[in-house]
Coordinates of C-alpha atoms in Angstrom, one line a residue:
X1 CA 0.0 0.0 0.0
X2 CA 1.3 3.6 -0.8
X3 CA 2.6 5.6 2.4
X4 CA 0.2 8.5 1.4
X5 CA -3.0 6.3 1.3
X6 CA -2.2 4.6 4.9
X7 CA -1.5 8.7 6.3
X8 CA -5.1 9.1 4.2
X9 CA -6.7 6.6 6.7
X10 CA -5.5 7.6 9.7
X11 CA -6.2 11.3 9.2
X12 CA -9.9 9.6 8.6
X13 CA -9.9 7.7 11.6
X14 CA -8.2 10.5 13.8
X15 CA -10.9 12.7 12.0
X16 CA -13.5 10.2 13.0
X17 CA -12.5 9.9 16.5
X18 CA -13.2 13.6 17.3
X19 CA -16.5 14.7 15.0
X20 CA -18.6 11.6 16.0
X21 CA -21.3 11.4 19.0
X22 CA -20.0 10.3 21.8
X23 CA -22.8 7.9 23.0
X24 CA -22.0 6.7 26.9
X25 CA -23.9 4.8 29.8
X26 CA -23.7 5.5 33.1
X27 CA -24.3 4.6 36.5
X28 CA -26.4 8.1 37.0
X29 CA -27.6 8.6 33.5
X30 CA -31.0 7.5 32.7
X31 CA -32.9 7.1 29.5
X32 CA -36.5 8.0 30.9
X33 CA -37.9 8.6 34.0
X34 CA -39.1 5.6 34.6
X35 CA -36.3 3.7 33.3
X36 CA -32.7 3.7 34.8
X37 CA -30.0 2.0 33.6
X38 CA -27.0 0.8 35.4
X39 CA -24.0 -0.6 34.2
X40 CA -23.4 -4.0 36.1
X41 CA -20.0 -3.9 35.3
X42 CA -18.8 -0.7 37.7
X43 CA -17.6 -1.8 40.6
X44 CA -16.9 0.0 44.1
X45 CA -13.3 1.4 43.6
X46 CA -11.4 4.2 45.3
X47 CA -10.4 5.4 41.7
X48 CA -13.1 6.8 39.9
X49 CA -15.6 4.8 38.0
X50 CA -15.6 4.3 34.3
X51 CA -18.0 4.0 31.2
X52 CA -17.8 2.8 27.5
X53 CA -17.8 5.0 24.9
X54 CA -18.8 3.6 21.6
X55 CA -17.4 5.2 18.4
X56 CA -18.4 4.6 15.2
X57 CA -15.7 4.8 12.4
X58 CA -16.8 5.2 8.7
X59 CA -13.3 4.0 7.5
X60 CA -12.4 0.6 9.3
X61 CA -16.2 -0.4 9.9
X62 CA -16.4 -1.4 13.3
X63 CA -17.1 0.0 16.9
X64 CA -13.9 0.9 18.6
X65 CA -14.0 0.9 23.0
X66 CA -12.3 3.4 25.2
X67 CA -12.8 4.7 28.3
X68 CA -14.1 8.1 29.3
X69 CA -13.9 9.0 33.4
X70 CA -17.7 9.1 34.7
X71 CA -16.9 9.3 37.9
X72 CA -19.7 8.0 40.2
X73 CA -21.1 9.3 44.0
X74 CA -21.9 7.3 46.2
X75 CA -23.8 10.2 47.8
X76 CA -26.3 10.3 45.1
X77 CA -29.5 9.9 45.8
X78 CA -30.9 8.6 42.6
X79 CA -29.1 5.6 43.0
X80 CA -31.6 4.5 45.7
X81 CA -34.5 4.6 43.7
X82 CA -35.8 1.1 42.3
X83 CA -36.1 -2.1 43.9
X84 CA -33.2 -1.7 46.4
X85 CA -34.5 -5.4 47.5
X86 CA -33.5 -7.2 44.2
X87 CA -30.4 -4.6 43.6
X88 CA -29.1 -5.8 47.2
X89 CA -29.0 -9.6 45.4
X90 CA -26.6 -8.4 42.7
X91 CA -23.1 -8.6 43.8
X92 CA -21.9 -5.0 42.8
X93 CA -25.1 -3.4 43.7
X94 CA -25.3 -4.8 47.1
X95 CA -21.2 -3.5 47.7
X96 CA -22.7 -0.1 46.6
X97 CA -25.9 0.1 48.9
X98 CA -23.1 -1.2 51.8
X99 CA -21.2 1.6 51.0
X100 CA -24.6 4.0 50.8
X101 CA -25.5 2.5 54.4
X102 CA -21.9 2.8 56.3
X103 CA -20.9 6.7 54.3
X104 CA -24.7 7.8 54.3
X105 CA -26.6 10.4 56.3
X106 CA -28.5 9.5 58.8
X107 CA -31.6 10.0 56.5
X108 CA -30.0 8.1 53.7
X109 CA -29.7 5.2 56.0
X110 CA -33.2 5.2 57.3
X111 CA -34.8 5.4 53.6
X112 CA -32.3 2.6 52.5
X113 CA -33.4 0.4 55.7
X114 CA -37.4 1.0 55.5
X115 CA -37.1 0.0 51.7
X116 CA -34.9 -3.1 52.9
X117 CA -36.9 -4.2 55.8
X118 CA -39.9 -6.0 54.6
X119 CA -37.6 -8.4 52.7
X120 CA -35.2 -8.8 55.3
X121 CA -35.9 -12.2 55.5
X122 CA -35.0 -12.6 51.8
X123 CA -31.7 -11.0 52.0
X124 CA -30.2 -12.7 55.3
X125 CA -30.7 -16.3 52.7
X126 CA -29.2 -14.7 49.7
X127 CA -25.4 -14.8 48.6
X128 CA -25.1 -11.2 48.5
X129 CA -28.1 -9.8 50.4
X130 CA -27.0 -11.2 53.9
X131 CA -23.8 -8.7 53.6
X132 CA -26.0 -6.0 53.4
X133 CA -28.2 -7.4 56.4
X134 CA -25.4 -7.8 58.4
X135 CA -23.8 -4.5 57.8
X136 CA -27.5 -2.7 58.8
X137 CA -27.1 -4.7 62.2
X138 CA -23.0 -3.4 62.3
X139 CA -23.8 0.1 61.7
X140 CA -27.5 0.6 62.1
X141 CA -29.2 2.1 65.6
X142 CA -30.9 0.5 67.7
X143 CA -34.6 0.8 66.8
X144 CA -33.2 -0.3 63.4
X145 CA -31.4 -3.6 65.2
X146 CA -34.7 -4.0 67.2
X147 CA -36.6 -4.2 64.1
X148 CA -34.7 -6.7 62.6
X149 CA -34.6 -9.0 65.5
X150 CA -38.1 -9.2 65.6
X151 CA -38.3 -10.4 61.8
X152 CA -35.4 -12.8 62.0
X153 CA -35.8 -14.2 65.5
X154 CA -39.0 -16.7 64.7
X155 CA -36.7 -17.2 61.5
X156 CA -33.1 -18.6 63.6
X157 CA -33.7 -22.2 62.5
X158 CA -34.4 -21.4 58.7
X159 CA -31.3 -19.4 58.9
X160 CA -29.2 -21.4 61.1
X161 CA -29.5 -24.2 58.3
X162 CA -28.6 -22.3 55.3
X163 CA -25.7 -21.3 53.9
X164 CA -25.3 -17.6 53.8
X165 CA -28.2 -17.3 56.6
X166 CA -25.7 -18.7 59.5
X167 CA -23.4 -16.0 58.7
X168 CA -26.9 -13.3 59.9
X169 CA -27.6 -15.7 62.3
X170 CA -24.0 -15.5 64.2
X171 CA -24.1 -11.7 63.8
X172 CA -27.5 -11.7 65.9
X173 CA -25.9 -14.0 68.2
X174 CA -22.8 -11.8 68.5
X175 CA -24.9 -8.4 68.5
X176 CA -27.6 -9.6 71.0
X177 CA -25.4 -11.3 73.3
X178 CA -26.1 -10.6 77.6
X179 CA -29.6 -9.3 76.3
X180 CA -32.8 -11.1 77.0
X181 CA -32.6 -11.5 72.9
X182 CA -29.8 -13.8 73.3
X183 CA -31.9 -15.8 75.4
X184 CA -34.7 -15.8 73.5
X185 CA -32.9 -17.3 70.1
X186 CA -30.8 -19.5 72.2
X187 CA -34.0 -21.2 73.4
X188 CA -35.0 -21.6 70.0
X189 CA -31.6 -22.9 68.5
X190 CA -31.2 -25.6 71.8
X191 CA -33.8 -27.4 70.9
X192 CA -32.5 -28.5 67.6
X193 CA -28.8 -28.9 69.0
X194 CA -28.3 -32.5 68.1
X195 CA -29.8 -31.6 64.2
X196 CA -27.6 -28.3 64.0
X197 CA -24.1 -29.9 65.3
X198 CA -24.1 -32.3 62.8
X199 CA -25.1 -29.7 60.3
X200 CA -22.4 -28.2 57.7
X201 CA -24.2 -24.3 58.4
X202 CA -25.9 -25.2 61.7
X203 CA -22.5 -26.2 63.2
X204 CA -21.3 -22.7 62.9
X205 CA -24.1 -21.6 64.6
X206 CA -23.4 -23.9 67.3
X207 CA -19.5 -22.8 67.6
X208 CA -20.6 -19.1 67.7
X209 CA -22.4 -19.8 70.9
X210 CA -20.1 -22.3 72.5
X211 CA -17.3 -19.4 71.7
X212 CA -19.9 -16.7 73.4
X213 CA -20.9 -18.3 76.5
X214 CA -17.8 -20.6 76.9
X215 CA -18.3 -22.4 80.6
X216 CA -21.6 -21.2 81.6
X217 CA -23.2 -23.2 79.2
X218 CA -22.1 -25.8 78.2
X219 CA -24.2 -28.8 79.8
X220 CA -26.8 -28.1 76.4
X221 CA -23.7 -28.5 74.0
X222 CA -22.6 -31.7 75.6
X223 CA -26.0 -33.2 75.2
X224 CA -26.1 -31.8 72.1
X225 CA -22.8 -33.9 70.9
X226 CA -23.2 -37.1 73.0
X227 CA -23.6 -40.3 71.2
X228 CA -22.9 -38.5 67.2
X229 CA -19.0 -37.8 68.5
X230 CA -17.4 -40.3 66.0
X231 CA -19.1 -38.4 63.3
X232 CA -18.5 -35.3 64.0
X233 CA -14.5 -36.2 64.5
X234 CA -14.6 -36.9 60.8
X235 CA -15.1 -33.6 60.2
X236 CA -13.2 -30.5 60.1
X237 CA -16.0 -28.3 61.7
X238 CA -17.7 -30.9 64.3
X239 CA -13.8 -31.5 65.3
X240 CA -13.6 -27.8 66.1
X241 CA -16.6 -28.3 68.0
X242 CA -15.4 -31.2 69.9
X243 CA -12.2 -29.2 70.9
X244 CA -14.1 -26.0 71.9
X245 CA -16.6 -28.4 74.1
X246 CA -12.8 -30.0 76.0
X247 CA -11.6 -26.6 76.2
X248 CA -14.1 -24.7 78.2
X249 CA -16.1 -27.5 80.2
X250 CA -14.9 -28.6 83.3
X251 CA -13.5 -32.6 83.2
X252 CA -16.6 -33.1 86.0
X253 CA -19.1 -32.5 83.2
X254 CA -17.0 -34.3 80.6
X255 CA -16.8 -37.5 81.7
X256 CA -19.2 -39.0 79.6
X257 CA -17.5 -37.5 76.3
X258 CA -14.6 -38.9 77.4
X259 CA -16.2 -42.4 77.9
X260 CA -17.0 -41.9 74.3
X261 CA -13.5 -40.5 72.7
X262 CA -12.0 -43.4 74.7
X263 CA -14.1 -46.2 73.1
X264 CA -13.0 -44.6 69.9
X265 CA -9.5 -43.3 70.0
X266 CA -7.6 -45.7 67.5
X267 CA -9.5 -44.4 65.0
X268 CA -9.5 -40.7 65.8
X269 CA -5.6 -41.3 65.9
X270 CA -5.5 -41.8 62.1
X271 CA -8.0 -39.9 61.7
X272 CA -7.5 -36.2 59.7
X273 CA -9.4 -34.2 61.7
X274 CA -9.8 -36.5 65.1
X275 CA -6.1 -36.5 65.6
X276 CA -6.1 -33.0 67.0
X277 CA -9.0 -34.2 69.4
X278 CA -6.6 -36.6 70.8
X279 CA -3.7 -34.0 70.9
X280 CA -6.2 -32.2 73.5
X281 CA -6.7 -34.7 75.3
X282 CA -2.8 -35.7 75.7
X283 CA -2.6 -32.4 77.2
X284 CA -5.4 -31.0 79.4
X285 CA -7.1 -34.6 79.6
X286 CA -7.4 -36.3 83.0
X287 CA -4.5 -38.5 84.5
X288 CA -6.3 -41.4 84.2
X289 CA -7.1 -41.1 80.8
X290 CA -3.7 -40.2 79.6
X291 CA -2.3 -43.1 80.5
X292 CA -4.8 -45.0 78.8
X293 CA -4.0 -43.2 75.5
X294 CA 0.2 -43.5 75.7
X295 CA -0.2 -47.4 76.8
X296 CA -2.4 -47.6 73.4
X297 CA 0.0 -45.3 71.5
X298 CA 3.0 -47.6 73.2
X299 CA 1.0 -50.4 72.0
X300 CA 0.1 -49.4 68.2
X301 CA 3.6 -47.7 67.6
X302 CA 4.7 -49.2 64.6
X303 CA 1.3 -48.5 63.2
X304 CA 1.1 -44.9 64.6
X305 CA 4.0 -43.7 63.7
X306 CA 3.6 -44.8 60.1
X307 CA 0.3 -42.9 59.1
X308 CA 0.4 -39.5 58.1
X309 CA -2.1 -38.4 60.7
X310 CA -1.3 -41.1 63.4
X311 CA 2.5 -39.8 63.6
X312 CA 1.1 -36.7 64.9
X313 CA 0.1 -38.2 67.4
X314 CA 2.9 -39.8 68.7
X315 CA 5.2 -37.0 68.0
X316 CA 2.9 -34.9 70.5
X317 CA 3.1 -38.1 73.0
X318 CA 6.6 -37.5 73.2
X319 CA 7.2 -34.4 73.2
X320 CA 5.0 -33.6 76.5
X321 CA 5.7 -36.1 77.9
X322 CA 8.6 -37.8 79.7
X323 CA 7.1 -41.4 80.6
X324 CA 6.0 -42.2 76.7
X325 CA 9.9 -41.0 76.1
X326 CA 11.7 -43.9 78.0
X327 CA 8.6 -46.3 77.5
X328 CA 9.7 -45.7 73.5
X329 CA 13.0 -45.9 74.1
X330 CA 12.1 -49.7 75.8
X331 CA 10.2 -50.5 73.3
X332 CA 13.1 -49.7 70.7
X333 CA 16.1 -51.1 72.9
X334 CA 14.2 -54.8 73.1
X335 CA 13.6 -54.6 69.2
X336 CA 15.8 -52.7 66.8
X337 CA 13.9 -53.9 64.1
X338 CA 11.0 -51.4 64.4
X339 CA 14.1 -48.6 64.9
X340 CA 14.9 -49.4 61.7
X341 CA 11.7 -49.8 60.1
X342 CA 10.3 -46.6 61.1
X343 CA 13.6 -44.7 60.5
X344 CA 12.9 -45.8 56.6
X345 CA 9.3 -45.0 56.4
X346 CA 8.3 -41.8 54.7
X347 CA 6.2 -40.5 57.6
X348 CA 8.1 -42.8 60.6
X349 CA 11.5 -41.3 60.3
X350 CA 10.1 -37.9 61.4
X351 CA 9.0 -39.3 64.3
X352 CA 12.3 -40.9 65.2
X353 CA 14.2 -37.5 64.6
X354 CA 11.7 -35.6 66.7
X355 CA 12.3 -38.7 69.4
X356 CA 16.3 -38.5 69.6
X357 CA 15.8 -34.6 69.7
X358 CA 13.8 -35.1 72.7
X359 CA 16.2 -37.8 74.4
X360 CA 19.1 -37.3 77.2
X361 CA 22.6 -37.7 75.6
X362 CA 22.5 -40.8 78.2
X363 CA 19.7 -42.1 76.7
X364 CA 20.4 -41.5 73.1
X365 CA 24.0 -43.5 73.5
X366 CA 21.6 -46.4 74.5
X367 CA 20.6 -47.0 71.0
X368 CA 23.1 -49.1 69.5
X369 CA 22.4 -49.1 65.8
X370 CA 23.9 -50.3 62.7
X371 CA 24.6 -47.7 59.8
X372 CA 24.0 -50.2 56.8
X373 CA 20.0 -50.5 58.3
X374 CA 19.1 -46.7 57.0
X375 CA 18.8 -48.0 53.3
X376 CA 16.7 -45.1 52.1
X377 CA 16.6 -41.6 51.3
X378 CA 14.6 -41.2 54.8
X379 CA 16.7 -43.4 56.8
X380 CA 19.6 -41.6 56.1
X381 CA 18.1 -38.4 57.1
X382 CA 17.8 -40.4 60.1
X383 CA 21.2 -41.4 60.8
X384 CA 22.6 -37.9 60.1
X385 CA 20.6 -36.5 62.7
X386 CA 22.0 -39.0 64.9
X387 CA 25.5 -38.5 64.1
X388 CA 25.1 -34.9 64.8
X389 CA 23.3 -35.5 68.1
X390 CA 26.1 -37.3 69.2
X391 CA 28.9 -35.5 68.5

């Protein structure tokens, strides 16, 4: 092509660019009274907001995009007319009605919550509407709170159980809490305890009020739990649970869950989430049951110390504890064998380090080993830790 005719077609489109209509959508702009538009795509930013500008060009044929500042408020009013109700369900729109609420006047916020309230019920269920409901009982007064607690109190259950509803119903929990409120919904939510612990949402419900009343309690949670422990051990949120009940109950009211751990606690050693349940217990757990748990450590070792979650386990078991040192240190004297075989294993040989880390230089020189037994990459990690223990 001929240098002149390519300057001809950019002069065209540079031409083009500045005589055509500039033809733009906004956030604020509306095309009739009874019709707003609003882009979906501008998102709360501290930089100002953005449209698209289309451009028609007579030379190349197509629409070209580029951005023009439109810079949004979130001080205008115009914004809240509409539906507000369905707007808080949309992702951007419910950030900006957030923002309205928490940068508002104090008349701003009362029109935005009067136009909220009477599907308040709706919004603490939906992905993005519960934000907004929980920011209302954040930053809202007190009539405001008042009136929401007397929509969603009858409603705790339907929202304990679902999955964006728990979050409102932990933020009543938190907000009402000391109040004859917090009373009121905890009757409510203790009568389905045993439903609602095992519950993916309703356990979080549960936590938030084991976390808020902590000993005073806690006899409701461990009725609550009793005879469904084994399940909820299996799983990362009813172990968290289980660990919040050990922590703040005194061992008077826990002897029944222990009966229960107890019955169970090979299996909640290899277990991914139960293993931290017996950790607990290895540490703040009753004498008598301690020793129950090293002799059955002591006594599953090999087997212990070669699962992934097991030699967790036994690495805690040693390193509180003094007697499960030199009753391992027995166990390994009478039979080198399992020295060796755990010093190989991909998950054992940590726990043998860990173990000679823990052991008196007298008590480390006891282990008379042979250097040709580490035959793999992990048993050699093994015996260089040892050589530079003993030297």
């Amino acid at each position: 092509m001929d240098p002149e005719d390519d300057q001809d077609i950019i002069d065209s489109i540079v031409n083009a660019l500045e005589s055509d209509e500039e033809r733009s959508f906004s956030p604020s702009q509306t095309r009739s009274d009874s019709n707003r538009t609003y882009s979906p795509q501008i998102k709360r930013l501290t930089q100002p907001q953005y449209s698209i500008k289309k451009i028609q060009s007579p030379i190349i044929g197509f629409k070209l995009d580029c951005w023009t500042i439109q810079p949004f408020s979130l001080d205008d009013d115009s914004y809240l007319d509409g539906d507000l109700i369905l707007k808080c369900k949309d992702q951007t729109n419910s950030r900006k009605i957030q923002g309205l609420f928490e940068k508002g006047s104090d008349e701003q916020r009362e029109f935005i919550f009067q136009k909220l309230l009477p599907g308040i019920v709706t919004l603490a269920n939906d992905i993005f509407g519960n934000y907004v409901v929980q920011r209302i009982l954040e930053q809202g007064n007190q009539q405001q709170r008042e009136l929401i607690f007397e929509h969603l109190s009858q409603q705790i259950l339907v929202l304990s159980y679902n999955t964006y509803g728990c979050r409102v119903a932990q933020k009543l929990l938190e907000i009402s809490y000391n109040t004859q409120k917090f009373d009121q919904i905890f009757k409510l939510i203790s009568m389905q305890v045993r439903n609602l612990v095992i519950d993916t949402n309703g356990n979080h419900v549960i936590q938030k009020i084991a976390e808020l009343v902590k000993s005073q309690r806690s006899d409701w949670l461990i009725d609550g739990v009793l005879g469904q422990i084994q399940k909820l051990s299996n799983d990362s949120h009813g172990c968290r649970l289980i660990q919040q009940i050990l922590e703040v109950s005194s061992a008077s009211q826990l002897n029944d869950i222990y009966m229960e751990l107890l019955s169970i606690q090979e299996e909640l050693c290899l277990s991914q989430y139960g293993n931290y349940i017996i950790q607990i217990l290895l540490q703040r757990g009753p004498t008598d049951l301690i020793y129950k748990i090293q002799n059955a450590i002591i006594k599953n070792l090999e087997k212990l110390s070669c699962d992934k979650f097991g030699s967790n386990v036994v690495d805690k078991s040693v390193n509180i504890s003094v007697y499960m040192r030199k009753q391992i240190l027995k166990v390994f004297m009478h039979n080198m064998n399992i020295f060796y075989r755990l010093s190989n294993n991909c998950y054992g040989n940590y726990v043998i380090q860990n173990f000679c880390k823990q052991l008196e230089y007298n008590q480390l020189i006891k282990l008379s080993y042979d250097s040709s037994q580490f035959n793999t990459q992990f048993g050699q990690h093994v015996y260089q830790a040892l050589q530079k223990l003993k030297n």
